[in-house]
CSV table of C-alpha atoms and ligand atoms in Angstrom, one decimal:
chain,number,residue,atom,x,y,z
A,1,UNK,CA,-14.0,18.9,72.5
A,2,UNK,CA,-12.7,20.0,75.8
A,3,UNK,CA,-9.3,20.8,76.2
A,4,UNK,CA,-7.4,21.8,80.0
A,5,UNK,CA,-4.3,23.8,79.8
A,6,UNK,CA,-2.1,22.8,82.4
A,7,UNK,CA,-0.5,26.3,83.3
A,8,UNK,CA,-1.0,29.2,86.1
A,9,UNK,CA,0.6,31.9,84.0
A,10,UNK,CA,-1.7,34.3,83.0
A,11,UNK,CA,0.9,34.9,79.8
A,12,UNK,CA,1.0,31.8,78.5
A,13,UNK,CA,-2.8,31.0,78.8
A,14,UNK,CA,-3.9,34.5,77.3
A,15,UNK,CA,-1.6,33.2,73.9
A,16,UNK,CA,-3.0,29.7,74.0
A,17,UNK,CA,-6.4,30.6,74.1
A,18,UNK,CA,-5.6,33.2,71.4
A,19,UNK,CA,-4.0,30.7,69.5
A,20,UNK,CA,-7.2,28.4,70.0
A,21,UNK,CA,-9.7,31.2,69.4
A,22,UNK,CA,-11.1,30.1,66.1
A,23,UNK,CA,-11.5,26.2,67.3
A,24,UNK,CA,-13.7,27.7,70.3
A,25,UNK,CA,-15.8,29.9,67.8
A,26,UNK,CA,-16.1,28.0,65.1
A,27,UNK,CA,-15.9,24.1,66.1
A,28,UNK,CA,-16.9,24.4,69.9
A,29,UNK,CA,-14.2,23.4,71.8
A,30,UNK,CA,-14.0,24.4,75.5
A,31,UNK,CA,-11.1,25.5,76.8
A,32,UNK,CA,-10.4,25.5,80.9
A,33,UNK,CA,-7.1,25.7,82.6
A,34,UNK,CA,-5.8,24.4,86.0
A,35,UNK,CA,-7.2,28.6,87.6
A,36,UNK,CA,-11.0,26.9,86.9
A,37,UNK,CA,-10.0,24.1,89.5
A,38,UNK,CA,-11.3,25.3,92.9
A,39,UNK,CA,-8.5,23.3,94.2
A,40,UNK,CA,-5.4,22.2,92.9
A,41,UNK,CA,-2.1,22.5,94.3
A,42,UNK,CA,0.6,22.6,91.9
A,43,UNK,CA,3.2,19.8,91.8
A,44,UNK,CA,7.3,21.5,92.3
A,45,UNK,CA,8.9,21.5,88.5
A,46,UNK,CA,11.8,19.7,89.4
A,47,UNK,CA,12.5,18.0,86.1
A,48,UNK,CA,15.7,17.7,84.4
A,49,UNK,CA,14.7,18.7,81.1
A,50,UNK,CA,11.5,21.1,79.7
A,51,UNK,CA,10.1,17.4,78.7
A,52,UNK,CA,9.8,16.5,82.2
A,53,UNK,CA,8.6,20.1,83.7
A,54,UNK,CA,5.6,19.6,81.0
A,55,UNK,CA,5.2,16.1,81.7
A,56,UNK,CA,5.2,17.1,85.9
A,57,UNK,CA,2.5,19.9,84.7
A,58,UNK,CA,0.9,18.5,82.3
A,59,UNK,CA,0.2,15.2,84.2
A,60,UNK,CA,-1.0,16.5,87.5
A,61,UNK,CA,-4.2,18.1,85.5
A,62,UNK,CA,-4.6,14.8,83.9
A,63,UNK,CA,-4.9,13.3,87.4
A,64,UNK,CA,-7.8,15.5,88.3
A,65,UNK,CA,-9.7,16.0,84.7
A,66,UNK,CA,-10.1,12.6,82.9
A,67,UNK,CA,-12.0,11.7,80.1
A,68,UNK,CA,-10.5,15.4,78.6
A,69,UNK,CA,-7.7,16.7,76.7
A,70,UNK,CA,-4.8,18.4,78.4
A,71,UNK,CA,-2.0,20.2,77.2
A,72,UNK,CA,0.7,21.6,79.0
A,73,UNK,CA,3.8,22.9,78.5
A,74,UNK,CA,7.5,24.0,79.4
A,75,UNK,CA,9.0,26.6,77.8
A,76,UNK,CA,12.5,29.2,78.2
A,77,UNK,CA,15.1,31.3,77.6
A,78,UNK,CA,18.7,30.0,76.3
A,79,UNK,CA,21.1,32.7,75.4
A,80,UNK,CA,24.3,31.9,73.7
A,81,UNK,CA,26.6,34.3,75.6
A,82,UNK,CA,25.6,32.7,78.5
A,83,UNK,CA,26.1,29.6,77.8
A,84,UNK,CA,22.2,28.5,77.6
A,85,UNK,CA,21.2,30.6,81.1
A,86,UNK,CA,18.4,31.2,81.9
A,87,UNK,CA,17.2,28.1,80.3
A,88,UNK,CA,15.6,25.6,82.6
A,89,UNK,CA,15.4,28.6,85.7
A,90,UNK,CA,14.0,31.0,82.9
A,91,UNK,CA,11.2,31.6,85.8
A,92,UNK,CA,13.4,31.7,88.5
A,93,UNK,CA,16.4,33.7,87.6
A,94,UNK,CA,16.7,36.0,89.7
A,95,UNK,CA,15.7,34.0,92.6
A,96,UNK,CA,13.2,31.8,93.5
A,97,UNK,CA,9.9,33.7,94.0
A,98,UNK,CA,11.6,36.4,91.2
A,99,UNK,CA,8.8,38.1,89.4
A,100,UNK,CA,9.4,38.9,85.1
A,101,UNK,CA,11.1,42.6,85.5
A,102,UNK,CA,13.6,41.1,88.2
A,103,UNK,CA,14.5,38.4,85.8
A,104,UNK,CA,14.7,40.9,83.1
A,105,UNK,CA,16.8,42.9,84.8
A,106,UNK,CA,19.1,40.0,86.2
A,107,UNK,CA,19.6,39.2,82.0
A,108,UNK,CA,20.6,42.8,81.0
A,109,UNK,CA,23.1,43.0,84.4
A,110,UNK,CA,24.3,39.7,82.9
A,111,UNK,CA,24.5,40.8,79.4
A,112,UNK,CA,26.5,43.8,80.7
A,113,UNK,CA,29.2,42.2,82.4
A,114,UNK,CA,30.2,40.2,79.2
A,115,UNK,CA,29.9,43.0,76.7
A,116,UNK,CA,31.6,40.6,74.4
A,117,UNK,CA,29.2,37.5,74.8
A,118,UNK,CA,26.7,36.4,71.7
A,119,UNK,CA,23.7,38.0,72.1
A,120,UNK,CA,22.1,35.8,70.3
A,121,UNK,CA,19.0,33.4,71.8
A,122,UNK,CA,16.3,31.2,71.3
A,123,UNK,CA,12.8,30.9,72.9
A,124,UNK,CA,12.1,26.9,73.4
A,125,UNK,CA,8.7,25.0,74.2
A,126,UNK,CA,8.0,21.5,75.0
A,127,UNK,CA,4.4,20.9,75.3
A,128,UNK,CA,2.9,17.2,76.3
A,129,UNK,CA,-0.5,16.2,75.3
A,130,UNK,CA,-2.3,13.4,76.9
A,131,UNK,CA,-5.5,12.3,74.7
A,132,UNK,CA,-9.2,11.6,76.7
A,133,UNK,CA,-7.7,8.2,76.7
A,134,UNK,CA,-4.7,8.6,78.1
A,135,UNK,CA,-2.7,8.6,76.0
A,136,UNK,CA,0.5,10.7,76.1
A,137,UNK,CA,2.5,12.2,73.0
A,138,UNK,CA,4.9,15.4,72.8
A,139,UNK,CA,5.5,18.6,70.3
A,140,UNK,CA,8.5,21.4,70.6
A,141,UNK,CA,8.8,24.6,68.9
A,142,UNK,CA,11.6,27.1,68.8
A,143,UNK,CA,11.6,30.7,68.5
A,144,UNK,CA,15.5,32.6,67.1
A,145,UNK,CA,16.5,35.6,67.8
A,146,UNK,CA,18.9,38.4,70.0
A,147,UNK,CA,18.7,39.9,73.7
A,148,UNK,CA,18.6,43.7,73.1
A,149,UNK,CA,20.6,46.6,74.8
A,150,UNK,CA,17.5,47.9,77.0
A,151,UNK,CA,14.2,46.9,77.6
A,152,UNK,CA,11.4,48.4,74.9
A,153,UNK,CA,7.1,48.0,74.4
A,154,UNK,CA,4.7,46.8,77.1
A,155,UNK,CA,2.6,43.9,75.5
A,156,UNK,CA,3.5,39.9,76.3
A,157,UNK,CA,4.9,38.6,79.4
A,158,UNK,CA,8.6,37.4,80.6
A,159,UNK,CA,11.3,38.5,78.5
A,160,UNK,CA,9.5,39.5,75.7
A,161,UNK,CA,10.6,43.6,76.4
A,162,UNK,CA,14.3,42.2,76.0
A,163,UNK,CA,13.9,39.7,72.8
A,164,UNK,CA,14.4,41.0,68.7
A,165,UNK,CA,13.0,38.0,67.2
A,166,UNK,CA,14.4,36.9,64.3
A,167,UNK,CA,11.8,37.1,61.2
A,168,UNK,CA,12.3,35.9,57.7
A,169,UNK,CA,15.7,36.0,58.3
A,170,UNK,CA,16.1,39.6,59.7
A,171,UNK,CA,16.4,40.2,63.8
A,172,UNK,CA,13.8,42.5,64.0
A,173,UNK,CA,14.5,46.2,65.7
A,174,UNK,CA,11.3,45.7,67.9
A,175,UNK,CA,11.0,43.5,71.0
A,176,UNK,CA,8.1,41.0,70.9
A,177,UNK,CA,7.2,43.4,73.5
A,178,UNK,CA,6.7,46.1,71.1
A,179,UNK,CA,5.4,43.5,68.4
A,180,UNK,CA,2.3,42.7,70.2
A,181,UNK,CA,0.3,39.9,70.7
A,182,UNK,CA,-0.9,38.9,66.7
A,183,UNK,CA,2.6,38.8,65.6
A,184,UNK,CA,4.3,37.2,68.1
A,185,UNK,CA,1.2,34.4,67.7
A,186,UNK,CA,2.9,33.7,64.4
A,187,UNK,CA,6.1,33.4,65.3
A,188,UNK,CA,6.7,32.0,68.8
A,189,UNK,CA,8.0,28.5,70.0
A,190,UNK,CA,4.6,27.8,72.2
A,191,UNK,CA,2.1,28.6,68.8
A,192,UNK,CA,4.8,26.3,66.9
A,193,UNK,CA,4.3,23.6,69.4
A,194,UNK,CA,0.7,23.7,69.6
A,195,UNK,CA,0.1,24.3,65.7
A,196,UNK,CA,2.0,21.0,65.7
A,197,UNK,CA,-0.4,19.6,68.0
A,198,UNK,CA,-3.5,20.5,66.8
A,199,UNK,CA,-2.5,19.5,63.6
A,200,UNK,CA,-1.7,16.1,65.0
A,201,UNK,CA,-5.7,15.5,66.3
A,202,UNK,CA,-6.8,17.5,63.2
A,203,UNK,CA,-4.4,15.1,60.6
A,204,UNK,CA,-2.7,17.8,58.4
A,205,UNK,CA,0.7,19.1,58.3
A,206,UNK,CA,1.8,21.9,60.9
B,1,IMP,P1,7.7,27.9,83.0
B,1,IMP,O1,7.6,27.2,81.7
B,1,IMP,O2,6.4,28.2,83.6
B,1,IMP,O3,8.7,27.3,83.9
B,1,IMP,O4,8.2,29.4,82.7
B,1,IMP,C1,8.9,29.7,81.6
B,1,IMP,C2,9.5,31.1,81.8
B,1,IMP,O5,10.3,31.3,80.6
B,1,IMP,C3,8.5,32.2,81.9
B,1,IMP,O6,8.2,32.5,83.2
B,1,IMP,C4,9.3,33.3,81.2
B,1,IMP,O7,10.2,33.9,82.1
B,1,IMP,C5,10.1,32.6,80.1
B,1,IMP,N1,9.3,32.5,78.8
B,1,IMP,C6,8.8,31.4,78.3
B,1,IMP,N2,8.1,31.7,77.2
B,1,IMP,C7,8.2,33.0,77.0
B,1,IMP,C8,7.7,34.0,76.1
B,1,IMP,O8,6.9,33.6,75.1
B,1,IMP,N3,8.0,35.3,76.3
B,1,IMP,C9,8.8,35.7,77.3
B,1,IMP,N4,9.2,34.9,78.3
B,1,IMP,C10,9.0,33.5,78.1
């Protein structure tokens, strides 16, 4: 089977194709994403919701690649002491061409100036499928958790340095940062939203 990941960021596609590792060794599956396109030009993410960034995303590859599977998604940031920011403008924060440790550091400044807000947070992820056929269907995935004091580890991407996730109950004292790349492939919101998928073409339970 071939499947196109509908994403630039070199993050999220490294954990994808992590997460799809075994299918490519043991069943064959190719896996491309929209930086194998010679051209493509992607379309503005002005959606209201993640549903609709991941359907902008996801459908634009469709456009070019038929007969294929393509999978993309939306995913962010919503901390509670801040009322749900970053959220939707997780990318973006800090400003519009804002690169992971300006947004990082826009959150702790944030965080700072309400020393009484709820550091607590969740990762979310809205990934769209659209079938060979055309067919479109949708999966989300949530990851709990708490914004630290200070940035800690250097693995992942984004706001990983700055997010305890919360593990069998317990907010861990390491960043997913610090974590690395096989645990947080356990845990996350995007590897809970495409287990769900692939276990909706492969027919078991997530
Ligand atoms: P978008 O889905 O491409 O609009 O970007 C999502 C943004 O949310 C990323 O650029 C990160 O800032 C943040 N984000 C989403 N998932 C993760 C994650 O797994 N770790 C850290 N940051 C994330």
């Amino acid at each position: 089977m071939e499947l196109w990941v509908a994403t630039g960021n070199a993050g999220k596609l490294t954990e994808i194709k992590n997460l799809l590792h075994s299918r490519v060794t043991e069943k064959g599956w190719v896996v491309r994403s929209q930086r194998d396109l010679a051209v493509f030009t992607p379309r503005p993410e002005n959606g209201k919701t993640f549903l609709e960034n991941a359907q902008i995303k996801t459908r634009a590859v469709a456009a070019v690649q038929r007969g294929v599977w393509v999978i993309g998604e939306d995913s962010g940031l919503e901390v509670e002491g801040l009322g749900g920011l970053p959220g939707l403008h997780s990318a973006r924060y800090a400003g519009p061409k804002a690169s992971d440790p300006e947004n990082v550091a826009k959150l702790l400044k944030m965080m700072a100036l309400k020393p009484m807000a709820s550091r607590r947070a969740r990762f979310v992820c809205t990934l769209v499928a659209i079938s060979p056929e055309g067919t479109e269907s949708h999966f989300t995935g949530e990851l709990q958790g708490e914004i630290a004091k200070a940035q800690k580890g250097g693995g992942g991407f984004g706001y990983d340095p700055v997010f305890l996730p919360l593990i069998d109950g317990a907010v861990s004292t390491q960043t997913l940062a610090e974590l690395g790349s096989g645990a947080k492939n356990r845990i996350s919101h995007r590897a809970a939203a495409l287990r769900a998928f692939l276990a909706s073409i492969e027919g078991s339970a997530p």
